[in-house]
Short mmCIF file of C-alpha atoms and ligand atoms in Angstrom, two decimals:
data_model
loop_
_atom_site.label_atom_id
_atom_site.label_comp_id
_atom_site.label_asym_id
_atom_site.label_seq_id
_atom_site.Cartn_x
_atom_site.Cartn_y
_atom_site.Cartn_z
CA UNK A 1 298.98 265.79 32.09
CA UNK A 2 300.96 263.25 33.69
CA UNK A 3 301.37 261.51 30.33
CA UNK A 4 302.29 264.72 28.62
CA UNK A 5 305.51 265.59 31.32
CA UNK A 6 306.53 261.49 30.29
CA UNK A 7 306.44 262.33 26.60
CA UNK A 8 308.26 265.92 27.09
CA UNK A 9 311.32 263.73 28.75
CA UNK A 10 311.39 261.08 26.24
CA UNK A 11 311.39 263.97 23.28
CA UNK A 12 313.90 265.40 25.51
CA UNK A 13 316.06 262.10 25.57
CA UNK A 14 315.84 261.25 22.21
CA UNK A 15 317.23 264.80 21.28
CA UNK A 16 319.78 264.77 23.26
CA UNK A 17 320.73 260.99 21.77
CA UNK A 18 320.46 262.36 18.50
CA UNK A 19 322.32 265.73 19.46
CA UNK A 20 324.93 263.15 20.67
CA UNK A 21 325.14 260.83 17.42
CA UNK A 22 325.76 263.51 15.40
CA UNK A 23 328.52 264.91 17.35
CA UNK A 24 330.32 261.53 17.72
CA UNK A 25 329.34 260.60 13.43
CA UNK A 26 331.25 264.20 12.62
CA UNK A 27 334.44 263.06 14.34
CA UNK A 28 334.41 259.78 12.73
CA UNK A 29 333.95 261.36 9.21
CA UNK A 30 336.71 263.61 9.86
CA UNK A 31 339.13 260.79 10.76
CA UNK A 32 337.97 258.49 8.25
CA UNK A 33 339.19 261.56 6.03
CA UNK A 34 342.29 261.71 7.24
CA UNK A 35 342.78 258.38 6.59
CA UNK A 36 342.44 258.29 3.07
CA UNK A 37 344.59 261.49 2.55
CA UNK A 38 347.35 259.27 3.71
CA UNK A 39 346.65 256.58 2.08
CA UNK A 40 349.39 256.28 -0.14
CA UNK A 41 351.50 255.53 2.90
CA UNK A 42 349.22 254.17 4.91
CA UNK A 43 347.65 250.03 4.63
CA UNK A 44 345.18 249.94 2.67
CA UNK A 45 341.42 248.80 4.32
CA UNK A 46 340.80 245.63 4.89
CA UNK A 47 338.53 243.88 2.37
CA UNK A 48 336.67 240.42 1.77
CA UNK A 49 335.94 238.60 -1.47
CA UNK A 50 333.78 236.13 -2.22
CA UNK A 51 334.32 233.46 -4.84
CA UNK A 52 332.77 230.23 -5.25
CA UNK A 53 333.16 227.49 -7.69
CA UNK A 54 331.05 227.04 -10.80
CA UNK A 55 328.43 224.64 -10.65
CA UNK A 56 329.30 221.38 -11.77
CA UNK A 57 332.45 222.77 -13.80
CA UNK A 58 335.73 222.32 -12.87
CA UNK A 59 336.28 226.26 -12.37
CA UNK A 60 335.76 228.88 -9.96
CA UNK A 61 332.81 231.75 -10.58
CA UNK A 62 335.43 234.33 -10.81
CA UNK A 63 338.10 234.11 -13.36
CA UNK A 64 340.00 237.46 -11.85
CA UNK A 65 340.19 239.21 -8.44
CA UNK A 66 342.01 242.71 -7.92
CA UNK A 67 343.68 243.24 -4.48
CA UNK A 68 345.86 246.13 -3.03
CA UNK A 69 349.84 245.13 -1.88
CA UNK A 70 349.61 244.86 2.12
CA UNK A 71 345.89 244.47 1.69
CA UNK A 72 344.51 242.10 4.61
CA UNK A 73 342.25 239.96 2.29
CA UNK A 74 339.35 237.46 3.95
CA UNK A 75 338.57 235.46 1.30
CA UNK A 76 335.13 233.60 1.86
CA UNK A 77 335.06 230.27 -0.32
CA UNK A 78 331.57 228.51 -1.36
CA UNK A 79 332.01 225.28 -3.23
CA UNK A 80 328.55 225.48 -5.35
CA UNK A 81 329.53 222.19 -6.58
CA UNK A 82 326.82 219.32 -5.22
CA UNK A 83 329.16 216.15 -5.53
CA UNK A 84 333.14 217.86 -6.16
CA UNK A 85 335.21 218.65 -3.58
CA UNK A 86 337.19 221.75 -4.33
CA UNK A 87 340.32 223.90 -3.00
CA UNK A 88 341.62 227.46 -3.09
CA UNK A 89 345.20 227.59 -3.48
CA UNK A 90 347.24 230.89 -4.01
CA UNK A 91 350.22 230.22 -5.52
CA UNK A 92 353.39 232.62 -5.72
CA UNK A 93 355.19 231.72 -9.44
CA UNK A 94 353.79 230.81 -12.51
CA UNK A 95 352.07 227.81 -14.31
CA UNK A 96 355.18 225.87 -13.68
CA UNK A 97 354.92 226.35 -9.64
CA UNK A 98 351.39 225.58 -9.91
CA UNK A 99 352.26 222.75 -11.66
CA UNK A 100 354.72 221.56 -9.27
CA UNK A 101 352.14 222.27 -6.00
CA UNK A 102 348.94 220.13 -7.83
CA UNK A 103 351.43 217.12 -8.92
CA UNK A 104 352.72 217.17 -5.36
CA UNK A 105 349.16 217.68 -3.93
CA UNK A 106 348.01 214.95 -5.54
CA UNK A 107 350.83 212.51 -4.38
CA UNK A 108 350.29 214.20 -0.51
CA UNK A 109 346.16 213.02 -0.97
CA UNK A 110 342.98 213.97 0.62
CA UNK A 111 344.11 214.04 4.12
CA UNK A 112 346.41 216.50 3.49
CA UNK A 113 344.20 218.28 1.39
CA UNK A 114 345.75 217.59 -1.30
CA UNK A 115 348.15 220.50 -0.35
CA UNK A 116 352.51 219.35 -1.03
CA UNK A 117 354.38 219.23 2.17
CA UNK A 118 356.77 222.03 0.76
CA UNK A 119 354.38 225.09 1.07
CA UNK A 120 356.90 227.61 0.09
CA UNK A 121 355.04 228.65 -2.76
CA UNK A 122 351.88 228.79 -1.51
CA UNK A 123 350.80 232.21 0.06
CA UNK A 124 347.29 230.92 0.89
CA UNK A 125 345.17 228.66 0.80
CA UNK A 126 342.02 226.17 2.18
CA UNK A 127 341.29 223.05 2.90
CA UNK A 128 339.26 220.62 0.69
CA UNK A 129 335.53 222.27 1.10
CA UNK A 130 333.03 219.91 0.81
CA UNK A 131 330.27 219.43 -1.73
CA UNK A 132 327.92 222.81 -0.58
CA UNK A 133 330.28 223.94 1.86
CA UNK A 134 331.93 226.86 3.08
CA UNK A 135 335.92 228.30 3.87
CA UNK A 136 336.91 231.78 4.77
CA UNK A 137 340.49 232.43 4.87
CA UNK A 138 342.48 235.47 5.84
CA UNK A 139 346.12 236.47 4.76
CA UNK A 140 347.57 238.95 3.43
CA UNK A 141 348.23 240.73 -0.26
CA UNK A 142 351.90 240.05 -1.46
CA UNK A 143 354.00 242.49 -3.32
CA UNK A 144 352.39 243.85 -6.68
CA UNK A 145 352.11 241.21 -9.55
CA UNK A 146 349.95 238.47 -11.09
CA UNK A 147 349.34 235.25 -9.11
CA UNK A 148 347.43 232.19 -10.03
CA UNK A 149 344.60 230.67 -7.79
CA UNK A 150 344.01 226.72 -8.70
CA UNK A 151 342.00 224.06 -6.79
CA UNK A 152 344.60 220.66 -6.20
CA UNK A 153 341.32 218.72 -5.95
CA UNK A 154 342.83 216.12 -8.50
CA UNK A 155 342.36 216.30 -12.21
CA UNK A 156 340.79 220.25 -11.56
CA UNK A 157 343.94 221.82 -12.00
CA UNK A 158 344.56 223.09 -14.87
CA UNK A 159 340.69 223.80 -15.67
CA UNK A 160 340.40 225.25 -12.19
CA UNK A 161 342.59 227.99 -12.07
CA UNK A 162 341.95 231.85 -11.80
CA UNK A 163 344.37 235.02 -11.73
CA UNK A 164 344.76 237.27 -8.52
CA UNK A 165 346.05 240.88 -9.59
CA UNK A 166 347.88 243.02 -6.81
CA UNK A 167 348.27 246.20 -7.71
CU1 CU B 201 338.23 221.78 -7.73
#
């Protein structure tokens, strides 16, 4: 009997947890919805892309990645690679900028991994990740256009490059 009255309570508990839940889970949903109504005006959610490089090839495991303008982007970087060190570089211009930034990273050298002193067309980047190692990076989408991603590690660039689309 004794056990019975413990059992009613904990039914009793758990209801009212669950009765709870669901309230609290219907007042999310209905924000969450308002949020995307406005989301033409709003920023758009945060998101996180993973990319690695490929294999032993000098090039990344994703020739194209698709962002929203504003868009705070964590980008998680695996070098797959089991003897190359690699880079992710984000470069705002064309081949000619990127030309410019892995000519100039070169000259600059490891310890600065391999990353020109004059940044100002670079909108992200990592440092050199080691063989089987790991960078996650956060920054932020720029205005709407086609960007180039290239690793400085020398002689990768121009093999290693991919294309960032903001939309
Ligand atoms: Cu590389």
């Amino acid at each position: 009997m004794k056990l019975n009255m413990r059992m009613l309570a904990l039914v009793l508990v758990l209801g009212i947890g669950l009765l709870l839940t669901a309230c609290g889970g219907g007042g999310g949903g209905a924000q969450t919805g308002g949020g995307q109504t406005g989301g033409a005006t709003g920023a758009p959610e945060p998101v996180t892309i993973q990319i690695g490089s490929d294999g032993e090839n000098l090039a990344f495991d994703k020739k194209e990645l698709t962002v929203k303008t504003g868009q705070q982007v964590t980008l998680e970087f695996k070098n797959n690679s089991v003897a190359q060190q690699h880079n992710w570089v984000l470069v705002k211009g064309g081949e000619s900028a990127a030309t410019q930034i892995a000519n100039d990273g070169l000259v600059a050298g490891l310890e600065k991994d391999y990353l020109p002193e004059d940044q100002s067309n670079i909108i992200a980047h990592t440092g050199v990740v080691e063989p089987q190692a790991s960078a996650s990076i956060t920054f932020t989408a720029p205005a709407a256009g086609t960007y180039l991603y290239i690793c400085t590690v020398p002689g990768h660039y121009p093999l290693m490059q991919g294309t960032l689309i903001v939309q």
